[in-house]
Amino acid sequence: MTPSPAGHPPRPDAGPPARAGGWAAGRPARPRRRTVRRLAAVLGTGAVVAGLLGAAPAQPDRHPAGHGHPHGKSPVATGYGGAVSSVDADASAAGIRVLRNGGNAADAAVATAAALGVTEPYSAGIGGGGYFVYYDAATRRVHTLDGRETAPRSADRNLFTEDGEPLPFDQAVTSGLGVGTPGTAATWEKALRAYGTKSLAQALRPATELARRGFTVDQTFRDQTAQNEDRFRDFPATAELFLPGGELPEVGSRLRNPDLARTYRQLSREGTGALYRGGIGRDLVRTVRKPPVAEGTDRTVRPGDLTAGDLRAYRVLSQRPTRTAYRGLDVYGMAPSSSGGTTVAEALNILERSDLGSLSRKAYLHRYLEASRVAFADRGRWVGDPAQEDVPTRGLTSQRFADARECLIDDAAALRSPVPPGDPRRPEPCERGDADQAAPTTYEGENTTHLTVADKWGNVVAYTLTIEQTGGSGITVPGRGFLLNNELTDFSFVPSAPGVHDPNLPGPGKRPRSSMSPTVVLRHGEPVLALGSPGGSTIITTVLQTLTNHLDRGMPLLDAIAAPRASQRNTAQTVAEPALMDSPVRRRLAALGHSFEETAEIGAVTGVRRLPGSGHWRAAAEPERRGGGSAMVVHPARH
């Protein structure tokens, strides 16, 4: 990508632009496709202010229309008839095809997800699970589906220990032991039955064709394969599929997956019973219980205890979303077993008292980081699978509890992690929590994928799905063309702190805590915005930072997505991208006591926004991260 001239951005710590009517308003900026390093000054610059929610922009929007060519990627598209945003052009095109053929947002979301199972097999597929958030325009209500993987019914809190010690993490990942009962296929079927208009066979048709004919390998796919090459070689079915001819796939080559095409055709004929009660499931269970490793490998690959009974017992859960009011908007998210909805809601409630739009860049980032730190402290203590843990969801998302925690934030000094949790059941003013209950945030794999869809009727889907690590367990079900998840490694192997209750220890049939945060924002019952991201526990902070960039700081959605990120999760150090690490604001934050660790990139957002007064949608995705995303609309706007 060739960036356009950067012009003369304001100094990095400049204050925000003036606002009108309590919302950001003014001139929209022409978006520039630029590398992450050239985004150092985008936070806080007046050039990106656009009209939000209540009024149309003062000048015509200059974002490119995005014609959705399936062989190329555009990170932004504007138009009508429906919109799709994902990480991959073939997947977005599959969703657009369904919308053009009369399908609604739920139909298109399943089609897009199934295509991602072909082109993003290291992030998603029917070997994994996820969370589906659906806004129904007819009823103006938000619904959610919990399709999270579950532990075998034989599992207990010692699932990942031997002789009282936790297993090495890499051995737990690359094993049958880490494989949870997958929920993705069941989620697709339930979403279509509850909200869709197409059959599973119709929704799977574009992905089936894509698996048969293949997709073009890009640099990101080759790099991800290279990162997994050693362990992929230890599983013959995985090596045959992803290391064609025994070599890494070349950029520009075509990778076909005829086994997955046959699997999708079987699901189309027989429904998901083929997986949960039939032949696909038998092959899956056999693979988990006796992982097929290559002769001569010295890798320790432990078997799992998943059974056919676990598959038959699996259920996708329909449940209420989390909801919080934020500056006149209603923000809906995913309730536990995900921690995304509660933690985003708590952090927003903490920030509600701050006029983030009028703060300097340093002050804004300090407040954002501290709200995240506190919310993660409470997440770690309270959020687990509500079927087996007492999760105070209402308290965690209440303004009263957030107010009790907000006063911990000192504008002159950063808190020290781990911050102790508060008690949302009995919040006390300026509650500092019990220092003996402080616990660090445990690790989660970062390779997930998110898609966002809107249709011409105004229905919206935010759907995050995963197989956990990049490449999941590394184990492909022979003859079936999909990788198995390692989702159970999202459990705590042992309590995160001695003597402190950990709600995320394994248990029979338990769902591991997730950070996936598919989010839908409404105003007076009408959609304003929907978004989500991959990234393990950084998903929560990525969604939070993108929301505040857009809603508070006045950035157009594409710029809010592209802006440099930092992620504080109640850890001693805040991870930050190079553009922020290299900026003067990082030194100003360090003077407050923040400590930083550099990481190449954080998250990969996709989102859709309804443009006020026009009936048009804007789809937006990453310009650069993870190779850039793909935004498309059914009918591009004419300029």
XYZ file of C-alpha atoms in Angstrom:
639
model
C 0.000 0.000 0.000
C 1.317 3.437 -0.900
C 0.374 6.116 1.617
C -0.648 9.556 0.472
C 1.277 12.568 1.799
C 0.876 12.881 5.535
C 0.662 16.676 5.528
C 1.405 18.469 8.772
C -0.245 16.654 11.704
C -0.631 18.449 15.014
C 1.795 17.794 17.834
C 1.110 14.360 19.431
C -0.290 15.743 22.693
C -2.476 18.392 21.165
C -5.944 18.786 22.585
C -9.024 17.566 20.693
C -11.038 19.700 18.335
C -14.027 21.717 19.419
C -17.309 19.866 19.460
C -20.850 20.956 18.762
C -23.978 19.807 20.515
C -22.181 17.400 22.831
C -21.072 15.145 19.957
C -18.079 15.366 17.688
C -18.963 17.397 14.633
C -17.084 19.124 11.862
C -15.270 18.227 8.677
C -14.649 14.597 7.812
C -11.108 13.790 6.759
C -10.126 11.923 3.639
C -8.788 8.617 5.030
C -5.205 7.760 4.196
C -4.046 4.196 3.861
C -0.859 4.253 5.816
C 1.335 1.938 7.794
C 0.860 1.631 11.528
C 4.032 3.623 12.154
C 2.601 6.614 10.286
C -0.457 6.713 12.538
C 1.373 8.104 15.546
C -0.458 11.419 15.424
C -3.952 10.282 14.565
C -5.180 10.259 18.168
C -6.393 13.689 19.092
C -6.057 15.325 15.687
C -8.788 17.655 14.592
C -8.494 16.500 10.982
C -10.442 13.309 11.643
C -13.536 14.792 13.244
C -16.801 13.725 11.600
C -20.481 14.187 12.348
C -21.826 11.364 14.460
C -25.283 10.085 15.212
C -27.475 13.143 15.305
C -26.443 15.016 12.165
C -24.863 14.396 8.804
C -21.273 15.557 8.284
C -20.801 19.184 7.368
C -19.179 18.156 4.064
C -19.824 15.131 1.830
C -18.096 12.044 3.138
C -14.959 11.362 1.168
C -14.319 7.763 2.119
C -13.863 5.542 -0.945
C -16.924 3.545 -1.950
C -15.220 0.150 -2.033
C -16.586 -1.884 -4.925
C -15.812 -5.145 -3.188
C -13.689 -6.847 -5.837
C -13.067 -10.337 -4.453
C -9.461 -10.428 -5.638
C -8.407 -7.293 -3.753
C -8.981 -5.698 -0.396
C -10.399 -2.335 0.500
C -10.526 -1.415 4.194
C -13.606 0.769 3.762
C -16.781 0.641 1.694
C -19.853 2.871 1.677
C -23.204 2.163 0.099
C -26.590 0.544 0.523
C -28.243 -2.860 0.284
C -26.081 -4.334 3.023
C -22.445 -4.434 4.120
C -19.870 -7.020 5.179
C -16.517 -6.529 6.851
C -14.052 -9.348 7.550
C -10.335 -9.986 7.369
C -10.579 -11.690 3.975
C -11.869 -10.593 0.556
C -13.182 -14.034 -0.458
C -15.077 -14.329 2.820
C -16.586 -10.843 2.556
C -17.566 -11.610 -1.037
C -19.370 -14.771 0.134
C -21.456 -12.680 2.510
C -22.201 -10.076 -0.147
C -23.290 -12.841 -2.538
C -25.868 -14.048 0.000
C -27.125 -10.499 0.601
C -27.505 -9.944 -3.151
C -29.511 -13.155 -3.359
C -32.039 -11.906 -0.823
C -30.477 -13.238 2.364
C -30.415 -11.247 5.554
C -27.569 -10.401 7.948
C -27.727 -13.748 9.760
C -27.555 -15.673 6.477
C -24.631 -13.577 5.258
C -22.783 -13.896 8.569
C -22.912 -17.696 8.397
C -21.775 -17.645 4.769
C -18.889 -15.331 5.638
C -17.881 -17.434 8.641
C -17.938 -20.637 6.601
C -15.705 -19.003 3.985
C -13.304 -17.908 6.730
C -13.102 -21.594 7.655
C -11.514 -22.026 4.213
C -9.290 -18.952 3.935
C -8.575 -18.327 7.648
C -8.352 -21.946 8.855
C -5.743 -21.063 11.488
C -8.221 -18.707 13.170
C -11.656 -20.252 12.703
C -13.645 -23.179 11.398
C -16.030 -25.906 12.455
C -13.393 -27.262 14.832
C -13.907 -24.227 17.097
C -16.539 -21.972 18.656
C -17.599 -18.368 19.127
C -20.215 -15.760 20.032
C -22.948 -14.432 17.742
C -24.692 -11.106 18.470
C -27.775 -10.268 16.380
C -29.778 -7.050 16.203
C -33.315 -7.650 14.923
C -34.579 -4.542 13.139
C -38.207 -5.685 13.277
C -38.296 -5.945 17.073
C -35.382 -3.542 17.751
C -33.950 -6.102 20.140
C -30.476 -7.627 20.497
C -30.064 -11.397 20.863
C -26.946 -13.467 21.500
C -25.814 -17.046 20.979
C -23.073 -18.591 23.135
C -21.361 -21.146 20.902
C -18.323 -21.498 23.139
C -16.563 -24.859 23.301
C -17.079 -27.027 26.395
C -14.790 -29.297 28.369
C -15.485 -33.045 28.358
C -17.879 -34.113 31.064
C -15.018 -36.090 32.606
C -12.893 -32.950 33.144
C -12.069 -31.597 36.593
C -9.941 -28.771 37.961
C -6.809 -30.889 37.489
C -7.264 -31.234 33.718
C -3.945 -29.508 32.993
C -1.840 -30.667 35.923
C 0.450 -33.640 36.486
C 1.712 -34.473 39.965
C 0.208 -31.213 41.170
C 2.147 -29.078 38.674
C 0.758 -27.319 35.601
C 1.623 -28.836 32.241
C 3.961 -26.919 29.948
C 1.689 -24.616 27.989
C 2.897 -25.693 24.541
C 2.247 -29.338 25.388
C -1.308 -28.525 26.449
C -1.909 -26.554 23.234
C -0.665 -29.213 20.810
C -2.676 -32.092 22.199
C -6.065 -33.712 22.331
C -6.232 -32.599 25.940
C -6.846 -28.957 24.963
C -9.654 -29.710 22.489
C -13.114 -28.600 23.608
C -16.405 -29.766 22.139
C -16.739 -27.446 19.111
C -19.726 -25.114 18.876
C -19.338 -23.329 15.544
C -21.454 -25.584 13.325
C -24.235 -25.678 15.932
C -24.084 -21.873 16.155
C -24.550 -21.571 12.390
C -27.564 -23.855 12.413
C -29.191 -22.165 15.395
C -28.562 -18.660 14.013
C -30.158 -19.571 10.695
C -33.180 -21.154 12.355
C -33.685 -18.309 14.824
C -32.896 -15.279 12.663
C -32.112 -16.310 9.084
C -34.065 -16.880 5.895
C -31.743 -19.356 4.149
C -31.030 -23.022 4.811
C -27.666 -24.237 6.053
C -27.034 -25.711 2.607
C -27.663 -22.346 0.940
C -25.446 -20.492 3.409
C -22.607 -23.020 2.959
C -22.693 -22.981 -0.851
C -20.195 -20.125 -1.433
C -17.703 -21.592 1.061
C -18.063 -25.081 -0.410
C -17.193 -23.739 -3.857
C -14.300 -21.764 -2.396
C -12.854 -24.845 -0.677
C -13.149 -26.837 -3.908
C -11.571 -24.271 -6.220
C -9.109 -22.896 -3.666
C -7.969 -19.451 -2.616
C -4.878 -17.393 -3.326
C -2.201 -17.606 -0.636
C -1.080 -14.224 0.679
C 1.936 -13.279 2.780
C 0.016 -13.412 6.052
C -1.120 -16.980 5.386
C 2.387 -18.062 4.423
C 3.851 -16.418 7.532
C 1.303 -18.085 9.802
C 2.066 -21.441 8.190
C 5.784 -20.871 8.706
C 5.194 -20.123 12.389
C 3.490 -23.503 12.710
C 5.646 -25.505 10.301
C 7.440 -27.655 12.883
C 4.312 -28.861 14.628
C 2.278 -29.135 11.413
C 4.898 -31.611 10.123
C 4.204 -33.819 13.144
C 0.608 -34.445 12.009
C 0.374 -36.088 8.553
C -3.133 -34.804 7.757
C -2.129 -31.248 8.686
C 1.108 -31.414 6.689
C -0.671 -32.798 3.635
C -3.189 -29.950 3.676
C -1.097 -26.936 4.631
C 2.391 -27.940 3.429
C 1.649 -28.982 -0.161
C 4.452 -31.133 -1.553
C 6.130 -30.872 1.841
C 6.852 -27.171 1.428
C 5.435 -23.886 2.669
C 2.731 -22.599 0.307
C 4.039 -19.929 -2.033
C 2.518 -16.454 -2.048
C 0.240 -16.257 -5.081
C -0.313 -20.007 -5.279
C -3.759 -21.578 -4.971
C -4.534 -23.691 -1.914
C -7.435 -26.107 -2.268
C -9.214 -28.032 0.463
C -11.316 -30.768 -1.173
C -11.765 -32.553 2.166
C -13.432 -29.478 3.677
C -15.591 -29.097 0.561
C -16.835 -32.665 1.103
C -17.392 -31.971 4.799
C -19.434 -28.861 4.004
C -21.468 -30.832 1.456
C -22.207 -33.469 4.089
C -23.325 -30.793 6.547
C -25.499 -29.321 3.780
C -27.204 -32.683 3.203
C -27.467 -33.977 6.759
C -27.380 -30.862 8.898
C -25.144 -30.507 11.930
C -26.271 -33.917 13.154
C -23.470 -35.216 10.929
C -21.025 -33.608 13.354
C -22.781 -33.986 16.691
C -24.254 -37.456 16.135
C -22.783 -38.819 12.908
C -19.739 -39.665 10.874
C -17.924 -36.323 11.094
C -18.225 -36.509 14.869
C -16.889 -40.070 15.019
C -13.812 -38.997 13.081
C -13.389 -35.959 15.337
C -13.606 -37.994 18.560
C -11.186 -40.613 17.217
C -8.693 -37.868 16.374
C -8.928 -36.247 19.823
C -8.602 -39.514 21.716
C -5.730 -40.821 19.598
C -4.021 -37.917 17.810
C -2.518 -39.213 14.551
C 1.147 -38.196 14.796
C 3.905 -38.758 12.278
C 6.263 -41.678 12.753
C 9.482 -40.759 14.471
C 8.266 -37.522 16.039
C 9.649 -36.751 19.468
C 6.778 -34.396 20.291
C 4.698 -35.300 23.341
C 1.088 -35.245 22.128
C -1.329 -36.123 24.904
C -4.714 -37.644 24.063
C -7.948 -35.973 25.085
C -11.029 -37.450 26.701
C -13.730 -36.027 24.428
C -16.478 -38.572 23.737
C -19.398 -39.030 21.370
C -21.601 -38.344 24.385
C -19.975 -34.929 24.798
C -20.821 -34.104 21.193
C -24.423 -35.267 21.582
C -24.823 -33.217 24.774
C -23.513 -29.972 23.292
C -25.933 -27.035 23.168
C -25.631 -23.480 21.863
C -27.062 -21.155 24.506
C -29.484 -18.336 23.760
C -29.014 -15.671 26.404
C -29.530 -12.031 27.165
C -26.798 -9.655 26.084
C -25.016 -7.349 28.453
C -26.206 -3.767 28.168
C -24.875 -0.486 29.423
C -25.930 3.089 28.725
C -23.081 5.274 27.508
C -23.538 8.933 26.592
C -27.096 8.434 25.371
C -26.295 5.179 23.570
C -27.047 1.562 24.441
C -23.985 -0.679 24.174
C -24.768 -4.397 23.905
C -22.247 -7.190 24.281
C -21.734 -10.845 25.083
C -22.552 -12.023 28.606
C -20.537 -14.742 30.381
C -19.115 -17.240 29.531
C -17.455 -14.376 27.661
C -15.911 -11.647 29.776
C -16.081 -9.243 26.852
C -19.496 -7.715 27.492
C -19.053 -7.216 31.233
C -15.520 -5.836 31.020
C -16.183 -3.427 28.140
C -19.329 -2.260 29.962
C -17.524 -1.712 33.263
C -14.709 0.234 31.608
C -17.189 2.416 29.694
C -19.111 3.069 32.911
C -15.872 4.102 34.612
C -15.079 6.454 31.716
C -18.614 7.897 31.675
C -17.564 10.508 34.239
C -14.737 11.790 32.015
C -15.161 14.141 29.074
C -12.799 12.117 26.915
C -13.336 14.334 23.897
C -11.910 17.408 25.629
C -8.870 15.721 27.200
C -5.343 15.907 25.857
C -4.076 12.757 24.209
C -2.004 11.916 27.277
C -4.912 12.412 29.662
C -7.261 10.409 27.458
C -4.864 7.470 27.149
C -4.152 7.539 30.897
C -7.872 7.375 31.706
C -8.480 4.645 29.117
C -5.591 2.516 30.405
C -6.585 2.897 34.042
C -10.237 2.037 33.365
C -9.055 -1.102 31.565
C -6.719 -2.006 34.423
C -9.496 -1.783 37.017
C -12.068 -3.606 34.884
C -9.636 -6.466 34.277
C -9.038 -6.788 38.014
C -12.761 -7.384 38.474
C -12.989 -9.681 35.448
C -10.320 -11.981 36.832
C -12.078 -12.412 40.154
C -15.696 -12.721 39.057
C -16.151 -13.952 35.467
C -16.379 -17.613 34.516
C -18.987 -19.983 33.141
C -22.214 -18.916 34.883
C -23.483 -22.502 34.761
C -20.819 -23.397 37.330
C -19.803 -20.058 38.858
C -21.719 -17.315 40.652
C -21.116 -14.472 38.196
C -22.593 -11.091 39.286
C -23.191 -9.872 35.727
C -25.681 -7.184 36.714
C -23.356 -5.783 39.352
C -20.321 -5.770 37.067
C -22.222 -3.759 34.465
C -23.848 -1.334 36.921
C -22.984 2.357 37.065
C -22.996 2.183 40.860
C -20.129 -0.322 40.895
C -18.209 1.600 38.229
C -18.518 4.790 40.261
C -17.116 2.974 43.295
C -14.096 1.917 41.224
C -13.622 5.085 39.141
C -12.387 7.127 42.064
C -9.306 4.865 42.271
C -8.014 6.601 39.157
C -5.554 9.389 39.892
C -4.881 11.732 36.999
C -1.381 12.325 38.355
C -0.235 8.703 38.831
C -0.842 5.255 37.391
C -2.109 2.431 39.575
C 0.193 -0.512 40.260
C -0.850 -3.942 39.032
C -2.172 -6.336 39.988
C -4.967 -4.119 41.289
C -7.267 -5.961 43.731
C -10.839 -6.634 42.618
C -13.854 -4.877 44.042
C -17.108 -6.510 45.058
C -19.912 -5.709 42.586
C -22.464 -7.325 44.895
C -21.825 -4.769 47.649
C -19.975 -1.806 46.138
C -18.469 0.660 48.578
C -17.497 4.246 47.675
C -13.944 4.399 46.337
C -13.547 0.673 46.861
C -9.892 -0.324 46.775
C -10.491 -4.034 47.236
C -8.565 -6.549 49.298
C -4.882 -6.600 48.362
C -4.754 -10.302 49.276
C -7.273 -10.993 46.489
C -5.223 -9.405 43.687
C -4.418 -11.821 40.864
C -2.589 -11.480 37.534
C -4.372 -11.838 34.203
C -3.861 -15.272 32.673
C -2.798 -15.857 29.057
C -5.178 -16.323 26.120
C -4.237 -17.160 22.550
C -4.556 -14.246 20.156
C -5.622 -15.728 16.831
C -9.346 -15.366 16.395
C -11.397 -13.677 13.682
C -14.335 -11.289 13.676
C -16.903 -10.384 11.051
C -19.597 -7.736 10.981
C -22.653 -7.686 8.704
C -25.630 -5.410 8.072
C -28.489 -5.916 5.628
C -30.935 -3.691 3.743
C -33.617 -4.185 6.405
C -31.344 -2.864 9.151
C -30.492 -6.188 10.816
C -26.930 -6.363 12.124
C -24.580 -9.186 13.178
C -21.332 -8.983 15.142
C -19.773 -12.455 15.240
C -16.429 -13.483 16.729
C -15.226 -17.063 16.201
C -12.019 -18.896 16.931
C -9.964 -22.057 17.298
C -7.757 -20.192 19.876
C -4.028 -20.285 19.003
C -2.814 -19.613 15.464
C -3.434 -23.053 14.005
C -5.398 -24.232 17.041
C -4.149 -27.570 18.330
C -2.291 -28.143 15.065
C -4.289 -31.359 14.591
C -6.381 -31.778 11.426
C -9.172 -34.345 11.439
C -8.005 -36.760 8.702
C -10.182 -36.638 5.614
C -12.267 -33.754 6.993
C -10.167 -30.687 6.161
C -10.428 -28.712 9.425
C -8.196 -28.077 12.415
C -9.254 -28.808 15.977
C -9.303 -26.074 18.584
C -7.135 -25.843 21.692
C -9.773 -23.762 23.435
C -9.553 -25.508 26.795
C -6.153 -23.889 27.334
C -8.143 -20.696 27.994
C -8.870 -22.205 31.410
C -6.508 -21.402 34.263
C -4.298 -24.457 34.678
C -3.999 -23.741 38.408
C -5.477 -20.885 40.480
C -4.112 -17.572 39.178
C -3.047 -16.599 42.721
C -2.673 -18.812 45.815
C -5.647 -18.612 48.130
C -7.734 -16.557 45.697
C -10.875 -18.003 44.131
C -10.376 -18.471 40.398
C -13.672 -18.767 38.507
C -11.908 -20.049 35.401
C -10.574 -23.422 36.506
C -11.661 -26.417 34.397
C -14.755 -28.408 35.245
C -17.068 -31.017 33.701
C -18.822 -29.571 30.657
C -17.569 -26.109 31.608
C -17.013 -23.304 29.116
C -13.635 -21.586 29.439
C -13.762 -17.843 29.976
C -13.328 -15.854 26.786
C -12.501 -12.241 25.977
C -14.382 -12.181 22.673
C -16.361 -8.942 22.542
C -18.780 -8.706 19.605
C -20.522 -5.394 20.246
C -23.611 -3.617 18.893
C -24.365 0.037 19.681
C -27.903 1.440 19.398
C -29.413 4.878 19.738
C -33.134 4.960 20.534
C -33.353 1.348 19.378
C -31.686 1.994 16.005
C -28.233 0.685 15.047
C -25.342 3.127 15.180
C -22.326 0.836 15.106
C -21.254 -2.802 15.395
C -17.725 -4.090 15.757
C -15.374 -6.663 17.233
C -11.832 -7.977 17.001
C -9.533 -10.956 17.470
C -6.630 -10.791 19.893
C -7.153 -12.916 23.035
C -7.509 -10.757 26.109
C -6.520 -7.708 24.036
C -9.898 -8.022 22.278
C -11.528 -6.194 25.175
C -9.140 -3.262 25.117
C -9.180 -3.111 21.307
C -12.970 -2.820 21.256
C -12.911 -0.294 24.107
C -10.254 1.889 22.484
C -11.984 1.792 19.093
C -15.327 2.728 20.660
C -13.869 5.684 22.553
C -11.822 6.788 19.530
C -15.012 6.912 17.472
C -17.695 7.974 19.943
C -15.665 10.292 22.181
C -12.649 11.433 20.187
C -14.615 12.029 16.987
C -12.648 9.794 14.643
C -14.313 8.346 11.556
C -14.661 4.599 11.981
C -11.766 3.736 9.680
C -9.406 6.090 11.542
C -10.655 4.824 14.915
C -9.748 1.314 13.780
C -6.374 2.289 12.327
C -5.178 4.376 15.303
C -2.208 3.074 17.350
C -3.232 0.797 20.203
C -2.181 0.079 23.758
C -3.592 -2.666 25.985
C -3.582 -2.635 29.793
C -5.001 -5.804 31.414
C -4.067 -5.402 35.084
C -0.473 -6.261 34.283
C 2.763 -4.589 35.347
C 3.439 -3.474 31.785
C 1.098 -2.096 29.127
C 1.682 -3.548 25.681
C 1.734 -0.929 22.923
C 2.259 -0.772 19.199
C 5.370 0.834 17.696
C 3.617 4.054 16.642
C 2.651 4.748 20.223
C 5.984 3.575 21.634
C 7.790 5.986 19.308
C 5.615 8.984 20.162
C 6.246 11.692 22.802
C 3.000 10.770 24.553
C 4.528 7.479 25.671
C 7.195 9.369 27.637
C 4.521 11.589 29.191
C 2.584 8.508 30.261
C 5.757 6.938 31.648
C 6.167 10.018 33.839
C 2.818 9.076 35.410
C 4.143 5.596 36.228
C 3.015 3.641 33.167
C 5.485 0.997 32.001
C 5.350 -0.196 28.400
C 6.325 -3.239 26.390
C 6.336 -3.096 22.599
C 4.345 -5.490 20.450
C 4.062 -5.509 16.676
C 0.281 -5.166 16.522
C -2.832 -5.483 18.663
C -6.154 -6.809 17.366
C -7.758 -6.614 13.927
C -11.114 -4.822 14.030
C -13.977 -5.071 11.599
C -17.097 -2.961 11.939
C -20.109 -1.423 10.241
C -21.683 1.967 10.893
C -25.041 3.292 9.763
C -24.661 6.737 8.273
C -27.239 9.126 9.722
C -29.832 10.577 7.388
C -28.756 8.625 4.309
C -29.771 5.002 4.781
C -26.237 4.055 3.775
C -23.836 1.752 5.598
C -20.113 2.152 6.014
C -18.105 -1.037 6.440
C -14.564 -0.666 7.751
C -11.646 -2.953 8.527
C -7.946 -2.775 9.272
C -5.886 -0.934 6.652
C -2.685 -2.770 7.655
C -2.893 -5.120 10.652
C -2.879 -8.837 9.776
C -2.449 -7.941 6.137
C -5.462 -5.619 6.089
C -9.159 -6.413 6.082
C -11.895 -6.422 3.461
C -14.951 -4.156 3.595
C -17.698 -4.498 0.983
C -21.213 -3.238 0.311
C -23.908 -4.592 -2.006
C -24.358 -1.304 -3.901
C -21.458 1.151 -3.597
C -22.372 4.806 -3.173
C -21.892 7.065 -6.197
C -19.931 10.281 -5.771
